[in-house]
GROMACS .gro file of C-alpha atoms in nm:
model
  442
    1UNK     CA    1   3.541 -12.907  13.308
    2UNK     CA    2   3.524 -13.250  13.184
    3UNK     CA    3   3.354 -13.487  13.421
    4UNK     CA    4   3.586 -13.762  13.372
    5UNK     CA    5   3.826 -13.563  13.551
    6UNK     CA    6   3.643 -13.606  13.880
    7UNK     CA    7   3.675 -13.954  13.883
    8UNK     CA    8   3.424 -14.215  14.025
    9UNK     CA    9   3.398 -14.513  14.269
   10UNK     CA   10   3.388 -14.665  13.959
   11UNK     CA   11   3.755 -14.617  13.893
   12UNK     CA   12   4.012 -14.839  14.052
   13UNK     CA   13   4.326 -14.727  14.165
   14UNK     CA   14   4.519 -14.993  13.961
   15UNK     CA   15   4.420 -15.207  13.733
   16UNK     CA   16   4.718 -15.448  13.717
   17UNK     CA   17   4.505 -15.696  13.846
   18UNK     CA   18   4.254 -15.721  13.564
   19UNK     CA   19   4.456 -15.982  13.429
   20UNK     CA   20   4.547 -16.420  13.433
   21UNK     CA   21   4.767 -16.514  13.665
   22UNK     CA   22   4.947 -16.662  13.322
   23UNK     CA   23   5.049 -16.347  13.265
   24UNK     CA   24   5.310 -16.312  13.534
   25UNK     CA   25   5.412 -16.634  13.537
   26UNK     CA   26   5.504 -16.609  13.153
   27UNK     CA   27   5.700 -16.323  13.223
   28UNK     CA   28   5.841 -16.458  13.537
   29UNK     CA   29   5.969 -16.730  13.301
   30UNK     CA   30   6.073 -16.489  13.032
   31UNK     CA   31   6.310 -16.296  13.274
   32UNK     CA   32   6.449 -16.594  13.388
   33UNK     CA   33   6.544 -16.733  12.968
   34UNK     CA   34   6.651 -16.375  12.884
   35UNK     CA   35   6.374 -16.326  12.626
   36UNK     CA   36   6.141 -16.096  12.828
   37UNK     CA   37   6.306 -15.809  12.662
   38UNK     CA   38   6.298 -15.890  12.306
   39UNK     CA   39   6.118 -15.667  12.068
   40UNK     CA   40   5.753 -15.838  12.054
   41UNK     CA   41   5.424 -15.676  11.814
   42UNK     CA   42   5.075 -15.838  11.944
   43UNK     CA   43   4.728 -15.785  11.704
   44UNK     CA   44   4.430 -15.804  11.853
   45UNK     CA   45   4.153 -15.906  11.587
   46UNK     CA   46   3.870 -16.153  11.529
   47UNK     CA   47   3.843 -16.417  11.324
   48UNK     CA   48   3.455 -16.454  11.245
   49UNK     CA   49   3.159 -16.198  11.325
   50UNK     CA   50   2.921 -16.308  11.583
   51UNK     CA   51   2.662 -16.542  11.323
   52UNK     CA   52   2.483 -16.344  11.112
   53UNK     CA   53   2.615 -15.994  11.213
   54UNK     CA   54   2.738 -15.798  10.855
   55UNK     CA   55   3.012 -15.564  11.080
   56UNK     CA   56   3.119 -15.500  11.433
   57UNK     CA   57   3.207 -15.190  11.590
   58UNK     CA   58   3.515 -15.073  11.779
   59UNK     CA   59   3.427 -14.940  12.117
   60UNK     CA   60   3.644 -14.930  12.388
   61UNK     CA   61   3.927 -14.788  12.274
   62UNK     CA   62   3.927 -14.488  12.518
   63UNK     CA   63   3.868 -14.701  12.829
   64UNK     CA   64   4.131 -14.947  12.748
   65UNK     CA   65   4.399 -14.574  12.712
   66UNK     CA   66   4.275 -14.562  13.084
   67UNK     CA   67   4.361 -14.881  13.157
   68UNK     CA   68   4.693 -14.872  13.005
   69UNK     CA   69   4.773 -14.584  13.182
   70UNK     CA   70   4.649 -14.712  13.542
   71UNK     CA   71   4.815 -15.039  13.496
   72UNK     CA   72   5.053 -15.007  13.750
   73UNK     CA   73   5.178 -15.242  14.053
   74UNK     CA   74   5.156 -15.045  14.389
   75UNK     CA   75   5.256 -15.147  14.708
   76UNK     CA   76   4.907 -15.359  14.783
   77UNK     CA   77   4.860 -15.553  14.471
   78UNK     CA   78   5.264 -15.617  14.498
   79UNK     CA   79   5.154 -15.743  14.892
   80UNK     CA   80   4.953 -15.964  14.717
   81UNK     CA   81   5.107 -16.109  14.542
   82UNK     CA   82   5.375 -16.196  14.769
   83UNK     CA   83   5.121 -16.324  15.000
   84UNK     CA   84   5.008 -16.563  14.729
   85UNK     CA   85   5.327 -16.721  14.587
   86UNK     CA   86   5.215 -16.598  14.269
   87UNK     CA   87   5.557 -16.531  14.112
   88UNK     CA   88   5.914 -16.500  14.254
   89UNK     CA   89   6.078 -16.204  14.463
   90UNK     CA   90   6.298 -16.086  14.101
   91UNK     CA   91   5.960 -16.067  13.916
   92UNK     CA   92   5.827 -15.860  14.188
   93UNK     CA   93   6.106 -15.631  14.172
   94UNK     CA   94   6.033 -15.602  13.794
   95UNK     CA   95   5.698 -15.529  13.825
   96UNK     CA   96   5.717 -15.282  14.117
   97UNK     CA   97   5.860 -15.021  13.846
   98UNK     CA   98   5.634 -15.135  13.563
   99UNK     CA   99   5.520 -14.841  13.306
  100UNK     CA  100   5.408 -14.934  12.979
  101UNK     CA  101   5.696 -14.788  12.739
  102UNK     CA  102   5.560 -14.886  12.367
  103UNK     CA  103   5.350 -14.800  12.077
  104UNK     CA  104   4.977 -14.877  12.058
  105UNK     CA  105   4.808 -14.825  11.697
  106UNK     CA  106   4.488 -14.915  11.633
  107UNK     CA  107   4.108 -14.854  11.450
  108UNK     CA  108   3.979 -14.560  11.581
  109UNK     CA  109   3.678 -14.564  11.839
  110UNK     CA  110   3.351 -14.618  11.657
  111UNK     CA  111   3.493 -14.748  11.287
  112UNK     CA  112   3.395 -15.019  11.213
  113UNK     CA  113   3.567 -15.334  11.183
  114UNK     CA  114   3.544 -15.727  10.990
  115UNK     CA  115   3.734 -16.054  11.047
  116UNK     CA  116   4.153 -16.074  11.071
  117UNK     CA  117   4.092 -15.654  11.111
  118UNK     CA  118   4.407 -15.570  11.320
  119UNK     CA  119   4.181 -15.364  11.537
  120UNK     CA  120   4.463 -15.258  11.827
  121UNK     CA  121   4.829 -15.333  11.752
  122UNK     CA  122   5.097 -15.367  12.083
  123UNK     CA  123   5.471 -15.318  12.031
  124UNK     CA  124   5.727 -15.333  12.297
  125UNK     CA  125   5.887 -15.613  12.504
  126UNK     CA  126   5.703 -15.870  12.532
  127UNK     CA  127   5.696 -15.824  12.919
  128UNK     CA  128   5.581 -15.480  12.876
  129UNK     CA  129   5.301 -15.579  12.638
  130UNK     CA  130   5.182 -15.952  12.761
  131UNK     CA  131   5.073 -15.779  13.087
  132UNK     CA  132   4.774 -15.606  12.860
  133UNK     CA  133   4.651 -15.904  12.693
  134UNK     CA  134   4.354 -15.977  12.947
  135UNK     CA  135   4.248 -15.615  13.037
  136UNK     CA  136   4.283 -15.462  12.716
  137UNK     CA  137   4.061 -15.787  12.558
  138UNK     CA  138   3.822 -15.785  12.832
  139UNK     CA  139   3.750 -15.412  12.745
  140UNK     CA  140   3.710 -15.442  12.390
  141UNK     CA  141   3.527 -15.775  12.369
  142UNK     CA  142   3.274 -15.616  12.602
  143UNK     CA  143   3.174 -15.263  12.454
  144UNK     CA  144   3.237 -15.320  12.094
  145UNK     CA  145   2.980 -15.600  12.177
  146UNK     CA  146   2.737 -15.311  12.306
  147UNK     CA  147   2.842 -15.077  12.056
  148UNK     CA  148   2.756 -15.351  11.789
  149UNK     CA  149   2.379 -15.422  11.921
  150UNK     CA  150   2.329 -15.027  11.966
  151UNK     CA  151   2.447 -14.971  11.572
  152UNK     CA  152   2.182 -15.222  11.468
  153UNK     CA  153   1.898 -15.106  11.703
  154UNK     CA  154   2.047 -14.693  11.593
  155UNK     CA  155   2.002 -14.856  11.219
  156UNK     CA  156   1.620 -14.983  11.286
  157UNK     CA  157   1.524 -14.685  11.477
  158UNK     CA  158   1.614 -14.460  11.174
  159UNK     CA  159   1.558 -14.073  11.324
  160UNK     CA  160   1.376 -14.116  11.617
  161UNK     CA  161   1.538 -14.163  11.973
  162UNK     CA  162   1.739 -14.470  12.175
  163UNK     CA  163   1.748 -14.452  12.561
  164UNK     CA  164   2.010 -14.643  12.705
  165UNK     CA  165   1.849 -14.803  13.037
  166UNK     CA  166   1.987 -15.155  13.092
  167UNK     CA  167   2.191 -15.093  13.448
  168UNK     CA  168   1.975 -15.314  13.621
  169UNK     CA  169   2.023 -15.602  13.398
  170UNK     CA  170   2.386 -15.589  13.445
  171UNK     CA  171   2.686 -15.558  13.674
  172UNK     CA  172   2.686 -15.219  13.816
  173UNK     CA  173   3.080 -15.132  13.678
  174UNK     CA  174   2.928 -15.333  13.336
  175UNK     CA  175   2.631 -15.108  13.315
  176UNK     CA  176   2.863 -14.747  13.313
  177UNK     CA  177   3.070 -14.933  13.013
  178UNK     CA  178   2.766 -15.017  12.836
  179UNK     CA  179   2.645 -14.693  12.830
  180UNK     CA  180   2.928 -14.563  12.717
  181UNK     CA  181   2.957 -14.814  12.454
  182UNK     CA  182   2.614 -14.751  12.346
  183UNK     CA  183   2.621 -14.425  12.313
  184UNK     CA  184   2.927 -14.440  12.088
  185UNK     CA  185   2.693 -14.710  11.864
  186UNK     CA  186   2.402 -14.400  11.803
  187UNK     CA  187   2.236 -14.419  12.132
  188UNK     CA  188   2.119 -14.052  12.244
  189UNK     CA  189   2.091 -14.078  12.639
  190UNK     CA  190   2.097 -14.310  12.918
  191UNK     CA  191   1.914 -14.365  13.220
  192UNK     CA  192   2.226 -14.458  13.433
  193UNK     CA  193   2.345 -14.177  13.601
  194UNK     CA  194   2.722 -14.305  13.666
  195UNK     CA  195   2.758 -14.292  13.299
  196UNK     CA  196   2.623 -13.913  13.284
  197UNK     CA  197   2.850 -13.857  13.543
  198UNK     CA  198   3.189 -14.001  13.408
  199UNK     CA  199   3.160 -13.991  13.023
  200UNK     CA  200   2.897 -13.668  12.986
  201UNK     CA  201   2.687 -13.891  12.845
  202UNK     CA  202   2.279 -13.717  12.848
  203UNK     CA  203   2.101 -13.826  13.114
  204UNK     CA  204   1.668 -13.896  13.121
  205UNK     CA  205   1.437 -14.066  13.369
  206UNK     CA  206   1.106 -13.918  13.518
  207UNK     CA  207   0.917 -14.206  13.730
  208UNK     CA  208   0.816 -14.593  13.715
  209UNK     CA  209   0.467 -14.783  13.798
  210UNK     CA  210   0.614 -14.795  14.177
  211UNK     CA  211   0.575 -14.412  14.228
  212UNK     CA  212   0.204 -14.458  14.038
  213UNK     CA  213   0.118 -14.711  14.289
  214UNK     CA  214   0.244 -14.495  14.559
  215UNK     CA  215  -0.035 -14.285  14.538
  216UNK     CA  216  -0.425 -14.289  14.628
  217UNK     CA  217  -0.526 -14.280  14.262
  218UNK     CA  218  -0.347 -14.219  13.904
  219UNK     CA  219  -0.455 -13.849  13.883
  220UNK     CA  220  -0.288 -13.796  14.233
  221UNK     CA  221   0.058 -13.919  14.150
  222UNK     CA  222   0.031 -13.734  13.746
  223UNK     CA  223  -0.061 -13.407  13.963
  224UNK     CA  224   0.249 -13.502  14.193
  225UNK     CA  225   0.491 -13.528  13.880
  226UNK     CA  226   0.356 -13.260  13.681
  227UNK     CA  227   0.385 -12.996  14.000
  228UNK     CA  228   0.722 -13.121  14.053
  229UNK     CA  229   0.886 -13.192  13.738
  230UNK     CA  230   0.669 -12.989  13.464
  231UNK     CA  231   0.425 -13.016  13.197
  232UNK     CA  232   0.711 -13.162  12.973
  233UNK     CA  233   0.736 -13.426  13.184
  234UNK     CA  234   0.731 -13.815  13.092
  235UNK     CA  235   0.406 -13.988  13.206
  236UNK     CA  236   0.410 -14.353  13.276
  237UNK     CA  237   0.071 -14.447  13.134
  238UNK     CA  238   0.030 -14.845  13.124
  239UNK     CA  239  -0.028 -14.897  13.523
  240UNK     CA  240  -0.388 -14.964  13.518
  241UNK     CA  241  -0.608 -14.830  13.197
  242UNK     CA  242  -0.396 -14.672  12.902
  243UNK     CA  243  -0.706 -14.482  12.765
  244UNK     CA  244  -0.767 -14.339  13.080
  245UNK     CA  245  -0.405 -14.296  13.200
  246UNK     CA  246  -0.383 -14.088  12.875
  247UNK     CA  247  -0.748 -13.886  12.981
  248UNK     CA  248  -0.620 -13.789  13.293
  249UNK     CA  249  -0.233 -13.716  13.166
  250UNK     CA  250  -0.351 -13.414  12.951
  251UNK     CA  251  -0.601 -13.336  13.185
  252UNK     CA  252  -0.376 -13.209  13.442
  253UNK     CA  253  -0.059 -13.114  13.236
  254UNK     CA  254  -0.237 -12.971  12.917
  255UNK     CA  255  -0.162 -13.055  12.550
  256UNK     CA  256   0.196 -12.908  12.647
  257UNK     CA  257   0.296 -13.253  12.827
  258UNK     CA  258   0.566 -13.356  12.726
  259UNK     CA  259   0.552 -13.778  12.657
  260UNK     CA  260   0.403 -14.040  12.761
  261UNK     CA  261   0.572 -14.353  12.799
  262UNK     CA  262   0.370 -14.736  12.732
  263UNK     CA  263   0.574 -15.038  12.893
  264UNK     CA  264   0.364 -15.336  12.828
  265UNK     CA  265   0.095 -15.469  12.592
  266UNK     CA  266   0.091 -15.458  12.208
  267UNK     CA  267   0.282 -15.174  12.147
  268UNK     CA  268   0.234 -15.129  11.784
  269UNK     CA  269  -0.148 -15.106  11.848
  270UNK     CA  270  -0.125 -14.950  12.155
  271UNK     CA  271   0.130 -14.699  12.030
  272UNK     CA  272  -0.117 -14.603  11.742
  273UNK     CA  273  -0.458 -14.615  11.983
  274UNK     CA  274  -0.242 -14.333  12.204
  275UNK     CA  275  -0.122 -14.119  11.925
  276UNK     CA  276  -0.517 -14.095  11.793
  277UNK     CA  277  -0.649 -13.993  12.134
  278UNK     CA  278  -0.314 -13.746  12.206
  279UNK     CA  279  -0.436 -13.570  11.897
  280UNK     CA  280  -0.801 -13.561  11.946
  281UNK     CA  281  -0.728 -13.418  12.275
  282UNK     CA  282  -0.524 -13.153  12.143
  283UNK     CA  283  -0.175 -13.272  12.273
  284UNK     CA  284  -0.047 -13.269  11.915
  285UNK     CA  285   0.345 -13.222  12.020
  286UNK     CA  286   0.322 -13.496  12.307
  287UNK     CA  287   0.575 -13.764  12.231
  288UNK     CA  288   0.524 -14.119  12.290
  289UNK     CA  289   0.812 -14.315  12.436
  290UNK     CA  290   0.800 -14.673  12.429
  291UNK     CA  291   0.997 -14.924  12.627
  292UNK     CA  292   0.913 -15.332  12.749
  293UNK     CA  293   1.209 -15.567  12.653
  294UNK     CA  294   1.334 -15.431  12.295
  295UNK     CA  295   1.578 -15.543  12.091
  296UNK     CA  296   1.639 -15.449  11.680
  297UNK     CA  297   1.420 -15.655  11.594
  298UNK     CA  298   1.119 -15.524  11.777
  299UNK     CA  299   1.252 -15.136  11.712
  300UNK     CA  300   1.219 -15.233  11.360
  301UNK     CA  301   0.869 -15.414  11.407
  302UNK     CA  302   0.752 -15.102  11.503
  303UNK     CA  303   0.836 -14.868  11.198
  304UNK     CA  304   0.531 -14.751  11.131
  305UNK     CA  305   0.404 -14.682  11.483
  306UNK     CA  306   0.372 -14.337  11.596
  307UNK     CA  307   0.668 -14.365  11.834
  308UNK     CA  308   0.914 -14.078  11.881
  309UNK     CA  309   1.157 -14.276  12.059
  310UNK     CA  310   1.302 -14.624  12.221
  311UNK     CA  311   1.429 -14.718  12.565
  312UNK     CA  312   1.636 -15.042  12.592
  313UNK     CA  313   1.731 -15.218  12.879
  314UNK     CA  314   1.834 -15.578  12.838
  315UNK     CA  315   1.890 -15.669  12.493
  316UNK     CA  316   2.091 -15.398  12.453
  317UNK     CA  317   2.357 -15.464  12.763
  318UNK     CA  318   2.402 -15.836  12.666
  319UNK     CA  319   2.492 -15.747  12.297
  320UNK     CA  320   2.139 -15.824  12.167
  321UNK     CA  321   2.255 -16.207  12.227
  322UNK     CA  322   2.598 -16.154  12.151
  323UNK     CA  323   2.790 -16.072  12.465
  324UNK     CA  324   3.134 -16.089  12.316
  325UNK     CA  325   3.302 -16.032  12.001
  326UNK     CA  326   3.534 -16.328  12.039
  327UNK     CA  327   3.858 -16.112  11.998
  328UNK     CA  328   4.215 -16.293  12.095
  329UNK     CA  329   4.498 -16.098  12.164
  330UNK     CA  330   4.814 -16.263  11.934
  331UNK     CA  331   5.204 -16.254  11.951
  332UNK     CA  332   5.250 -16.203  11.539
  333UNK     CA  333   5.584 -16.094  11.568
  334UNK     CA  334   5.914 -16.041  11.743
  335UNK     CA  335   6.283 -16.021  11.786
  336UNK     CA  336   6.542 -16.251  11.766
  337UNK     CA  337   6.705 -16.108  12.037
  338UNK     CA  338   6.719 -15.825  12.326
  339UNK     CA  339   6.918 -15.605  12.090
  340UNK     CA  340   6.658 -15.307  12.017
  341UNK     CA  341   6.776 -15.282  11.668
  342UNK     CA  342   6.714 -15.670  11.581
  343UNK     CA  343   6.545 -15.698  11.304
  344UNK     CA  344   6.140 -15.830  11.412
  345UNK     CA  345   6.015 -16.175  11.271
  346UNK     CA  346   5.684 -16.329  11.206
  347UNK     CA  347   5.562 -16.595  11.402
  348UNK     CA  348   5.200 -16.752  11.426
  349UNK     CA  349   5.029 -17.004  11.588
  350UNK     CA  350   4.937 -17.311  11.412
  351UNK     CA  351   4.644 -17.514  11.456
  352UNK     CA  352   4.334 -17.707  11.355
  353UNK     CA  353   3.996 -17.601  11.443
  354UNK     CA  354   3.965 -17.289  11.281
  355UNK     CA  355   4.235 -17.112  11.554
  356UNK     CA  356   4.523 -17.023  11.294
  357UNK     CA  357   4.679 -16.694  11.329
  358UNK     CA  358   4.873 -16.480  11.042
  359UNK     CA  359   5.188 -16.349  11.133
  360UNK     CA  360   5.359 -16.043  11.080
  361UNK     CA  361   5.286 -15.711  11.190
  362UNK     CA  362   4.995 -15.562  10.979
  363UNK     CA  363   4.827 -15.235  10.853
  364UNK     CA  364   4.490 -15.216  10.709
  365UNK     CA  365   4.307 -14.986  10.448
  366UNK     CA  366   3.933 -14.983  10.322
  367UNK     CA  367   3.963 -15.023   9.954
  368UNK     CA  368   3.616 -14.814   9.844
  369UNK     CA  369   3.401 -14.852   9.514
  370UNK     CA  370   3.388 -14.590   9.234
  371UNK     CA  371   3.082 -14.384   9.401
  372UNK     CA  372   3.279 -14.380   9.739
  373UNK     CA  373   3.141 -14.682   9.902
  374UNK     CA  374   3.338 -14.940  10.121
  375UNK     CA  375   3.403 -15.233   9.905
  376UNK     CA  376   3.717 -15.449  10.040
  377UNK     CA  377   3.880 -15.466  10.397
  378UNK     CA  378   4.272 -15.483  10.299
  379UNK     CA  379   4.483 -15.639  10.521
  380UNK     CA  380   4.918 -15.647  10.494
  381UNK     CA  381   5.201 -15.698  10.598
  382UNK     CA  382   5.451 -15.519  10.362
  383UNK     CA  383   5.445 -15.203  10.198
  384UNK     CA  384   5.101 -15.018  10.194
  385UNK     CA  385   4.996 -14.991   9.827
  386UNK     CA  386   4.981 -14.608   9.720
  387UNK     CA  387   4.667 -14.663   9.599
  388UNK     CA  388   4.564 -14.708   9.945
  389UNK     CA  389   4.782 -14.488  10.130
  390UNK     CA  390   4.503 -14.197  10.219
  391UNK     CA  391   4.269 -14.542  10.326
  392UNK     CA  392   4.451 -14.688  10.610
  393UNK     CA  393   4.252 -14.704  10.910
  394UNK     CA  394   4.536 -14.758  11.182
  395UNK     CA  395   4.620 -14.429  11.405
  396UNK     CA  396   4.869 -14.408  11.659
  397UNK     CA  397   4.717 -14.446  12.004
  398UNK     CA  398   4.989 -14.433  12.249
  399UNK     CA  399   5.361 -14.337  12.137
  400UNK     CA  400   5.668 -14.438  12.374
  401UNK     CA  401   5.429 -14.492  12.660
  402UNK     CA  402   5.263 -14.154  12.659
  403UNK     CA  403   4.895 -14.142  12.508
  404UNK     CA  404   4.882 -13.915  12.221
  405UNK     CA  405   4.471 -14.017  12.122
  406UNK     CA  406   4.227 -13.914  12.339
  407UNK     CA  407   3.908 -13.771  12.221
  408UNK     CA  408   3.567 -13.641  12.293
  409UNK     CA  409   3.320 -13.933  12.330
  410UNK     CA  410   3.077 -13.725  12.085
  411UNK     CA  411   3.374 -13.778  11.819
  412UNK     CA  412   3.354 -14.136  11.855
  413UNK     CA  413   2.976 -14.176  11.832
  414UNK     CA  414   2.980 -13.924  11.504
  415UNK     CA  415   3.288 -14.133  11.346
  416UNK     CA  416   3.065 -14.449  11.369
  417UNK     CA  417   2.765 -14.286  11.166
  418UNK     CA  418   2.921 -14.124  10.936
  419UNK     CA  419   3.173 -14.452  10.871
  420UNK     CA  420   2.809 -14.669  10.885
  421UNK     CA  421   2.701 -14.421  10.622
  422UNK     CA  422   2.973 -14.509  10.412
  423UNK     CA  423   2.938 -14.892  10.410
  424UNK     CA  424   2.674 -15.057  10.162
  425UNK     CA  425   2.335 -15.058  10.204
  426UNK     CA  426   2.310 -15.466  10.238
  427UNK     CA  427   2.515 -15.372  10.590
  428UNK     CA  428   2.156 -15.203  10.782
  429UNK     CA  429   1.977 -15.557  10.698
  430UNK     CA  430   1.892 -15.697  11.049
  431UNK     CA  431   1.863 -16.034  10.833
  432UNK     CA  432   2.118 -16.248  10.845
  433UNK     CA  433   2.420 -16.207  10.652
  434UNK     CA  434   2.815 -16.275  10.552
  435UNK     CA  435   3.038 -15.957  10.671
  436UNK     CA  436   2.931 -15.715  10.469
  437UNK     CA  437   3.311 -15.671  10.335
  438UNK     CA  438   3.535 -15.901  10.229
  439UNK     CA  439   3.847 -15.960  10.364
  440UNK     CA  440   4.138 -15.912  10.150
  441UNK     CA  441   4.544 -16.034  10.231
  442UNK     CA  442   4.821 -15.884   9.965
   0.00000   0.00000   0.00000
């Protein structure tokens, strides 16, 4: 059984509300000129990286399916509303039988993406499809943000284990989405049992300082864990004397213990001190686990430490100081009229400030070197050149309102290695950078 079928307090029973009250009254304005029904194709995309960042990953795309499908007006949210003048009775009327009836295309969960990438592609009406804007942005801004900071902190740790554990740094609903995202960037677990729960995500947690404190002495709370949970247990040894904590640890669980986890102090000379007394103490297989505010940069700072594996809390669920990916959400195209065989149109916005759009609807390939390697991000608007025809990285998401696209959450997360894999090797610098691909418009 999949767990997502359960469900979860975490789920909403509609959510036609995760949206701008511009929304509705655009649409309330389109039925009333006639043009709410005219054939309409929105992009979503990026135009820069986050500074410094050589790629950003697409994660999301499963949750926003969800969100498509649950984005209907029942009889509360229509209450609402009502109560609150938000639009007229006609637009009420409209909305009470809303289903989303289009086509969604769009990069594939965990590939990676650069700027003007048409990551997600809407057709329909345009009332149909400017509902979405504001759920469907909020989604992906938000985990491919995660899934971005989790690829670069996957890329420093190399082999060795990530531990998602940043729900207390977050909104509760935020935290299950991060962990989701982050696993889908090359994380291998989480702490954050909501998101073991819903996505099947691996869960891991064994005790913190508070349950060390609990007790008379340090030996009596190890002897506690160890006769409850097992000599493979994780032992928290940083809440008084490391060398000691360590002492005592294999003392009463044997070389067979299983970790033992350091959450403060200099970790690359602590990590080193502990791996020196594991092994003179016979606990060769004991795994270190180290944790205390990481981000890439630290996971990478700590290379050549004896550490087996990483948990990361904060850094991690605020996109390693880039919470959003800055993606809009764009009318490029659309009919002249109602008619559903008029012909569609480019249109873009025009502006100064860096906010110009390019119309027309778009597919994109990955143009790659002679050895294989990404070397060009292709974006068009016209026919797809046959020497990219096997390279386009668009798939049909949702067709005529019914998803056709859902997949495993372990297909997403293997996607984005083996696509990092596949990019240069200038992309796994944590240095800053220019997008590691350049963009290319034919």
């Amino acid at each position: 059984m999949n767990p997502a079928d359960l469900g979860l307090p975490v789920d909403v029973p509609s959510t036609a509300l995760f949206t701008d009250q511009y929304e509705l009254t655009m649409l309330q304005a389109a039925l009333k000129a006639g043009t709410a029904d005219r054939r309409s194709v929105f992009e979503v995309f990026t135009r820069r990286l986050p500074e410094g960042r050589r790629y950003g990953v697409v994660a999301g795309t499963g949750r926003v399916l969800d969100a498509v499908e649950n984005f209907r007006f029942d009889a509360g949210v229509l209450r609402f509303l009502r109560e609150q003048n938000i639009v007229d009775e006609p637009t009420l009327q409209w909305l009470a039988s809303y289903r989303f009836g289009g086509d969604i295309w769009g990069y594939p969960e965990g590939e990676v993406y650069f700027p003007g990438s048409p990551i997600l592609r809407v057709e329909g009406s345009f009332a149909e499809c400017v509902l979405l804007e504001t759920v469907i942005l909020s989604i992906l801004n938000h985990d491919s943000a995660i899934a971005a900071a989790a690829s670069r902190m996957s890329v420093a740790a190399g082999r060795r284990g990530l531990i998602e554990m940043g729900a207390r740094r977050t909104h509760e609903l935020a935290a299950v989405a991060s962990s989701r995202a982050a696993y889908v960037g090359g994380f291998n677990s989480t702490s954050d049992l909501a998101a073991g729960f819903r996505y099947a995500i691996p869960t891991v947690g064994t005790s913190a300082h508070a349950f060390t404190l609990l007790h008379d002495s340090e030996r009596d709370a190890f002897r506690a864990q160890v006769a409850s949970l097992g000599r493979g247990t994780t032992l928290l040894v940083d809440t008084y004397d490391v060398a000691e904590a360590v002492r005592t640890a294999v003392d009463i669980a044997g070389p067979e213990l299983g970790a033992v986890r350091i959450d403060s102090g200099d970790l690359l000379l602590v990590a080193h001190r502990v791996r020196q007394q594991l092994d003179e103490l016979g606990a060769v297989n004991t795994r270190i686990v180290v944790t205390s505010d990481l981000d890439e940069y630290a996971i990478a700072s700590l290379a050549a430490a004896p550490v087996d594996a990483y948990g990361v809390g904060t850094q991690l669920v605020t996109g390693s100081g880039h919470p959003t990916c800055s993606m809009v959400y764009k009318l490029v195209a659309r009919a002249r009229s109602g008619d559903a065989k008029a012909p569609l149109e480019p249109v873009a916005k025009k502006s100064l400030g860096g906010k110009l759009s390019i119309g027309g609807r778009k597919w994109a390939a990955r143009r790659l070197d002679a050895e294989g390697v990404a070397e060009t991000e292709v974006i068009g608007t016209g026919e797809v050149p046959s020497e990219l025809m096997d390279q386009q990285l668009l798939v049909e998401l949702v067709k005529g309102g019914d998803i056709v696209a859902r997949e495993p959450l372990d297909a997403a997360r293997e996607r984005h290695i083996a696509v990092r894999a596949g990019l240069p090797l200038s992309a796994m610098q944590l240095s800053k950078g220019e997008p590691v691909l350049p963009t290319e418009y034919v």
